[in-house]
mmCIF file with all atom_site columns, C-alpha atoms in Angstrom:
data_model
loop_
_atom_site.group_PDB
_atom_site.id
_atom_site.type_symbol
_atom_site.label_atom_id
_atom_site.label_alt_id
_atom_site.label_comp_id
_atom_site.label_asym_id
_atom_site.label_entity_id
_atom_site.label_seq_id
_atom_site.pdbx_PDB_ins_code
_atom_site.Cartn_x
_atom_site.Cartn_y
_atom_site.Cartn_z
_atom_site.occupancy
_atom_site.B_iso_or_equiv
_atom_site.pdbx_formal_charge
_atom_site.auth_seq_id
_atom_site.auth_comp_id
_atom_site.auth_asym_id
_atom_site.auth_atom_id
_atom_site.pdbx_PDB_model_num
ATOM 1   C CA . PRO A 1 1   ? 10.870 -1.242  1.514   1.00 90.00 ? 1   PRO A CA 1
ATOM 2   C CA . PHE A 1 2   ? 13.061 -4.042  2.809   1.00 94.00 ? 2   PHE A CA 1
ATOM 3   C CA . ILE A 1 3   ? 16.640 -4.649  3.911   1.00 94.00 ? 3   ILE A CA 1
ATOM 4   C CA . ASP A 1 4   ? 18.184 -8.098  4.398   1.00 91.00 ? 4   ASP A CA 1
ATOM 5   C CA . PHE A 1 5   ? 21.639 -8.769  5.845   1.00 92.00 ? 5   PHE A CA 1
ATOM 6   C CA . ALA A 1 6   ? 23.642 -11.935 6.460   1.00 87.00 ? 6   ALA A CA 1
ATOM 7   C CA . ARG A 1 7   ? 27.171 -12.506 7.758   1.00 87.00 ? 7   ARG A CA 1
ATOM 8   C CA . ASN A 1 8   ? 29.128 -15.758 7.792   1.00 85.00 ? 8   ASN A CA 1
ATOM 9   C CA . ALA A 1 9   ? 30.737 -15.937 11.254  1.00 79.00 ? 9   ALA A CA 1
ATOM 10  C CA . ASN A 1 10  ? 32.771 -19.005 10.199  1.00 77.00 ? 10  ASN A CA 1
ATOM 11  C CA . SER A 1 11  ? 34.378 -17.356 7.170   1.00 67.00 ? 11  SER A CA 1
ATOM 12  C CA . ASN A 1 12  ? 38.135 -17.657 6.705   1.00 70.00 ? 12  ASN A CA 1
ATOM 13  C CA . ASN A 1 13  ? 38.173 -14.331 4.874   1.00 62.00 ? 13  ASN A CA 1
ATOM 14  C CA . GLY A 1 14  ? 36.748 -11.484 6.982   1.00 65.00 ? 14  GLY A CA 1
ATOM 15  C CA . ASP A 1 15  ? 36.616 -9.150  3.971   1.00 76.00 ? 15  ASP A CA 1
ATOM 16  C CA . GLU A 1 16  ? 34.201 -11.327 1.958   1.00 80.00 ? 16  GLU A CA 1
ATOM 17  C CA . ASP A 1 17  ? 31.755 -12.606 4.597   1.00 86.00 ? 17  ASP A CA 1
ATOM 18  C CA . ALA A 1 18  ? 28.670 -10.379 4.206   1.00 88.00 ? 18  ALA A CA 1
ATOM 19  C CA . ALA A 1 19  ? 25.590 -10.354 2.002   1.00 89.00 ? 19  ALA A CA 1
ATOM 20  C CA . TRP A 1 20  ? 22.884 -7.716  1.857   1.00 92.00 ? 20  TRP A CA 1
ATOM 21  C CA . ALA A 1 21  ? 19.921 -6.688  -0.221  1.00 93.00 ? 21  ALA A CA 1
ATOM 22  C CA . MET A 1 22  ? 17.601 -3.722  -0.171  1.00 97.00 ? 22  MET A CA 1
ATOM 23  C CA . GLY A 1 23  ? 14.626 -2.873  -2.274  1.00 97.00 ? 23  GLY A CA 1
ATOM 24  C CA . LEU A 1 24  ? 11.109 -1.652  -2.687  1.00 98.00 ? 24  LEU A CA 1
ATOM 25  C CA . LYS A 1 25  ? 7.856  -3.227  -3.856  1.00 97.00 ? 25  LYS A CA 1
ATOM 26  C CA . LEU A 1 26  ? 4.757  -1.268  -4.935  1.00 97.00 ? 26  LEU A CA 1
ATOM 27  C CA . GLY A 1 27  ? 1.265  -2.607  -5.522  1.00 97.00 ? 27  GLY A CA 1
ATOM 28  C CA . GLY A 1 28  ? -0.073 -6.082  -4.812  1.00 95.00 ? 28  GLY A CA 1
ATOM 29  C CA . ILE A 1 29  ? -1.910 -8.914  -6.515  1.00 96.00 ? 29  ILE A CA 1
ATOM 30  C CA . VAL A 1 30  ? -5.366 -9.868  -5.202  1.00 94.00 ? 30  VAL A CA 1
ATOM 31  C CA . LYS A 1 31  ? -7.731 -9.797  -8.194  1.00 96.00 ? 31  LYS A CA 1
ATOM 32  C CA . LYS A 1 32  ? -7.921 -9.200  -11.957 1.00 97.00 ? 32  LYS A CA 1
ATOM 33  C CA . GLY A 1 33  ? -6.308 -5.921  -13.007 1.00 97.00 ? 33  GLY A CA 1
ATOM 34  C CA . ASP A 1 34  ? -3.994 -5.657  -9.995  1.00 98.00 ? 34  ASP A CA 1
ATOM 35  C CA . TRP A 1 35  ? -0.291 -5.004  -10.561 1.00 98.00 ? 35  TRP A CA 1
ATOM 36  C CA . GLU A 1 36  ? 2.961  -5.105  -8.645  1.00 98.00 ? 36  GLU A CA 1
ATOM 37  C CA . VAL A 1 37  ? 6.468  -3.789  -9.425  1.00 98.00 ? 37  VAL A CA 1
ATOM 38  C CA . GLY A 1 38  ? 9.649  -4.211  -7.448  1.00 98.00 ? 38  GLY A CA 1
ATOM 39  C CA . TYR A 1 39  ? 13.336 -3.350  -7.457  1.00 98.00 ? 39  TYR A CA 1
ATOM 40  C CA . ALA A 1 40  ? 16.163 -4.838  -5.390  1.00 96.00 ? 40  ALA A CA 1
ATOM 41  C CA . TYR A 1 41  ? 19.907 -4.250  -5.227  1.00 96.00 ? 41  TYR A CA 1
ATOM 42  C CA . LYS A 1 42  ? 21.938 -7.163  -3.878  1.00 93.00 ? 42  LYS A CA 1
ATOM 43  C CA . ARG A 1 43  ? 25.574 -7.688  -2.900  1.00 92.00 ? 43  ARG A CA 1
ATOM 44  C CA . ILE A 1 44  ? 26.583 -11.253 -2.039  1.00 89.00 ? 44  ILE A CA 1
ATOM 45  C CA . GLU A 1 45  ? 30.268 -11.535 -1.146  1.00 87.00 ? 45  GLU A CA 1
ATOM 46  C CA . THR A 1 46  ? 32.301 -14.657 -1.895  1.00 82.00 ? 46  THR A CA 1
ATOM 47  C CA . GLU A 1 47  ? 32.104 -16.328 1.529   1.00 80.00 ? 47  GLU A CA 1
ATOM 48  C CA . ALA A 1 48  ? 28.845 -14.817 2.768   1.00 82.00 ? 48  ALA A CA 1
ATOM 49  C CA . VAL A 1 49  ? 26.479 -17.756 2.263   1.00 77.00 ? 49  VAL A CA 1
ATOM 50  C CA . PRO A 1 50  ? 26.632 -21.249 0.730   1.00 72.00 ? 50  PRO A CA 1
ATOM 51  C CA . GLY A 1 51  ? 25.821 -21.124 -2.972  1.00 61.00 ? 51  GLY A CA 1
ATOM 52  C CA . ALA A 1 52  ? 22.787 -23.359 -2.472  1.00 57.00 ? 52  ALA A CA 1
ATOM 53  C CA . PHE A 1 53  ? 21.023 -20.540 -0.592  1.00 67.00 ? 53  PHE A CA 1
ATOM 54  C CA . ASN A 1 54  ? 21.348 -17.966 -3.360  1.00 71.00 ? 54  ASN A CA 1
ATOM 55  C CA . ASP A 1 55  ? 18.609 -17.094 -5.835  1.00 76.00 ? 55  ASP A CA 1
ATOM 56  C CA . SER A 1 56  ? 19.591 -19.156 -8.888  1.00 80.00 ? 56  SER A CA 1
ATOM 57  C CA . ASP A 1 57  ? 18.335 -16.392 -11.205 1.00 82.00 ? 57  ASP A CA 1
ATOM 58  C CA . PHE A 1 58  ? 20.657 -13.818 -9.637  1.00 83.00 ? 58  PHE A CA 1
ATOM 59  C CA . GLY A 1 59  ? 24.195 -14.281 -10.950 1.00 74.00 ? 59  GLY A CA 1
ATOM 60  C CA . LEU A 1 60  ? 23.558 -17.927 -11.855 1.00 74.00 ? 60  LEU A CA 1
ATOM 61  C CA . GLY A 1 61  ? 23.271 -18.698 -8.143  1.00 72.00 ? 61  GLY A CA 1
ATOM 62  C CA . HIS A 1 62  ? 26.916 -17.999 -7.317  1.00 77.00 ? 62  HIS A CA 1
ATOM 63  C CA . THR A 1 63  ? 28.409 -15.756 -4.646  1.00 82.00 ? 63  THR A CA 1
ATOM 64  C CA . GLY A 1 64  ? 30.783 -12.869 -5.381  1.00 84.00 ? 64  GLY A CA 1
ATOM 65  C CA . LYS A 1 65  ? 28.043 -10.971 -7.234  1.00 88.00 ? 65  LYS A CA 1
ATOM 66  C CA . ARG A 1 66  ? 26.338 -7.584  -7.027  1.00 91.00 ? 66  ARG A CA 1
ATOM 67  C CA . GLY A 1 67  ? 23.545 -6.098  -9.069  1.00 94.00 ? 67  GLY A CA 1
ATOM 68  C CA . SER A 1 68  ? 19.906 -5.261  -9.638  1.00 96.00 ? 68  SER A CA 1
ATOM 69  C CA . ALA A 1 69  ? 16.691 -7.241  -9.968  1.00 95.00 ? 69  ALA A CA 1
ATOM 70  C CA . ILE A 1 70  ? 13.593 -5.597  -11.459 1.00 97.00 ? 70  ILE A CA 1
ATOM 71  C CA . LYS A 1 71  ? 10.246 -7.417  -11.385 1.00 97.00 ? 71  LYS A CA 1
ATOM 72  C CA . ALA A 1 72  ? 6.710  -6.677  -12.582 1.00 98.00 ? 72  ALA A CA 1
ATOM 73  C CA . VAL A 1 73  ? 3.456  -8.641  -12.247 1.00 98.00 ? 73  VAL A CA 1
ATOM 74  C CA . TYR A 1 74  ? 0.006  -8.049  -13.751 1.00 98.00 ? 74  TYR A CA 1
ATOM 75  C CA . ALA A 1 75  ? -3.139 -10.088 -12.950 1.00 98.00 ? 75  ALA A CA 1
ATOM 76  C CA . LEU A 1 76  ? -4.796 -11.029 -16.239 1.00 98.00 ? 76  LEU A CA 1
ATOM 77  C CA . THR A 1 77  ? -7.577 -12.812 -14.314 1.00 97.00 ? 77  THR A CA 1
ATOM 78  C CA . ASP A 1 78  ? -8.146 -13.646 -10.658 1.00 96.00 ? 78  ASP A CA 1
ATOM 79  C CA . ASN A 1 79  ? -6.068 -16.825 -11.179 1.00 96.00 ? 79  ASN A CA 1
ATOM 80  C CA . ILE A 1 80  ? -3.594 -15.961 -13.972 1.00 97.00 ? 80  ILE A CA 1
ATOM 81  C CA . THR A 1 81  ? -0.694 -13.507 -13.716 1.00 98.00 ? 81  THR A CA 1
ATOM 82  C CA . LEU A 1 82  ? 1.885  -12.354 -16.239 1.00 98.00 ? 82  LEU A CA 1
ATOM 83  C CA . ASN A 1 83  ? 5.288  -11.936 -14.571 1.00 98.00 ? 83  ASN A CA 1
ATOM 84  C CA . GLY A 1 84  ? 8.414  -10.288 -15.932 1.00 98.00 ? 84  GLY A CA 1
ATOM 85  C CA . ALA A 1 85  ? 11.877 -9.991  -14.428 1.00 97.00 ? 85  ALA A CA 1
ATOM 86  C CA . ALA A 1 86  ? 15.239 -8.534  -15.429 1.00 97.00 ? 86  ALA A CA 1
ATOM 87  C CA . PHE A 1 87  ? 18.558 -9.175  -13.662 1.00 95.00 ? 87  PHE A CA 1
ATOM 88  C CA . PHE A 1 88  ? 21.747 -7.156  -14.205 1.00 94.00 ? 88  PHE A CA 1
ATOM 89  C CA . VAL A 1 89  ? 24.598 -8.741  -12.238 1.00 92.00 ? 89  VAL A CA 1
ATOM 90  C CA . ASN A 1 90  ? 28.360 -8.051  -12.075 1.00 89.00 ? 90  ASN A CA 1
ATOM 91  C CA . ASN A 1 91  ? 31.277 -9.862  -10.450 1.00 85.00 ? 91  ASN A CA 1
ATOM 92  C CA . ILE A 1 92  ? 32.459 -8.144  -7.253  1.00 86.00 ? 92  ILE A CA 1
ATOM 93  C CA . ASN A 1 93  ? 36.160 -9.032  -7.461  1.00 74.00 ? 93  ASN A CA 1
ATOM 94  C CA . ALA A 1 94  ? 36.735 -8.471  -11.171 1.00 63.00 ? 94  ALA A CA 1
ATOM 95  C CA . GLY A 1 95  ? 40.413 -8.424  -12.060 1.00 58.00 ? 95  GLY A CA 1
ATOM 96  C CA . THR A 1 96  ? 41.576 -10.551 -9.121  1.00 62.00 ? 96  THR A CA 1
ATOM 97  C CA . PHE A 1 97  ? 42.247 -14.291 -9.222  1.00 64.00 ? 97  PHE A CA 1
ATOM 98  C CA . GLY A 1 98  ? 41.363 -14.395 -12.916 1.00 61.00 ? 98  GLY A CA 1
ATOM 99  C CA . ILE A 1 99  ? 37.784 -13.176 -12.331 1.00 62.00 ? 99  ILE A CA 1
ATOM 100 C CA . ARG A 1 100 ? 36.485 -11.448 -15.449 1.00 65.00 ? 100 ARG A CA 1
ATOM 101 C CA . ASP A 1 101 ? 34.749 -8.090  -15.428 1.00 67.00 ? 101 ASP A CA 1
ATOM 102 C CA . GLU A 1 102 ? 31.465 -9.151  -16.968 1.00 76.00 ? 102 GLU A CA 1
ATOM 103 C CA . GLU A 1 103 ? 27.799 -8.336  -16.631 1.00 79.00 ? 103 GLU A CA 1
ATOM 104 C CA . GLN A 1 104 ? 25.233 -11.114 -16.707 1.00 86.00 ? 104 GLN A CA 1
ATOM 105 C CA . ARG A 1 105 ? 21.845 -10.093 -18.055 1.00 91.00 ? 105 ARG A CA 1
ATOM 106 C CA . ARG A 1 106 ? 18.836 -12.324 -17.646 1.00 92.00 ? 106 ARG A CA 1
ATOM 107 C CA . PHE A 1 107 ? 15.278 -11.616 -18.762 1.00 95.00 ? 107 PHE A CA 1
ATOM 108 C CA . GLN A 1 108 ? 12.302 -13.792 -17.859 1.00 96.00 ? 108 GLN A CA 1
ATOM 109 C CA . VAL A 1 109 ? 8.597  -13.831 -18.670 1.00 98.00 ? 109 VAL A CA 1
ATOM 110 C CA . ASP A 1 110 ? 6.245  -16.261 -16.908 1.00 97.00 ? 110 ASP A CA 1
ATOM 111 C CA . LEU A 1 111 ? 2.554  -16.948 -17.176 1.00 98.00 ? 111 LEU A CA 1
ATOM 112 C CA . VAL A 1 112 ? 1.363  -18.301 -13.808 1.00 97.00 ? 112 VAL A CA 1
ATOM 113 C CA . TRP A 1 113 ? -1.922 -20.101 -13.228 1.00 97.00 ? 113 TRP A CA 1
ATOM 114 C CA . LYS A 1 114 ? -2.971 -20.526 -9.591  1.00 92.00 ? 114 LYS A CA 1
ATOM 115 C CA . PHE A 1 115 ? -5.533 -23.219 -8.848  1.00 88.00 ? 115 PHE A CA 1
#
């Protein structure tokens, strides 16, 4: 399990200056046949961190987002893994300042060769 927390001490808006994530990862990749799955819930308020520090896959890299990330990895060989990820992200302040209430869904599959 993990918990991450960040707060922007220089924020002009004290209500939107925090970001946090918590999750769990099971398994681990060392050799062929190994697997790993993980889940994380994140909340990144509007003024918590500069956009450049966000995961670009989570909410298109913008702040003001909350949601889930689910990941799975399987080692096809000692050097090749098949990775899958799903992101379900919503806007935090939907309905204010013209922010739409929308969910962004992103699905990814990667084949990774380590050499």
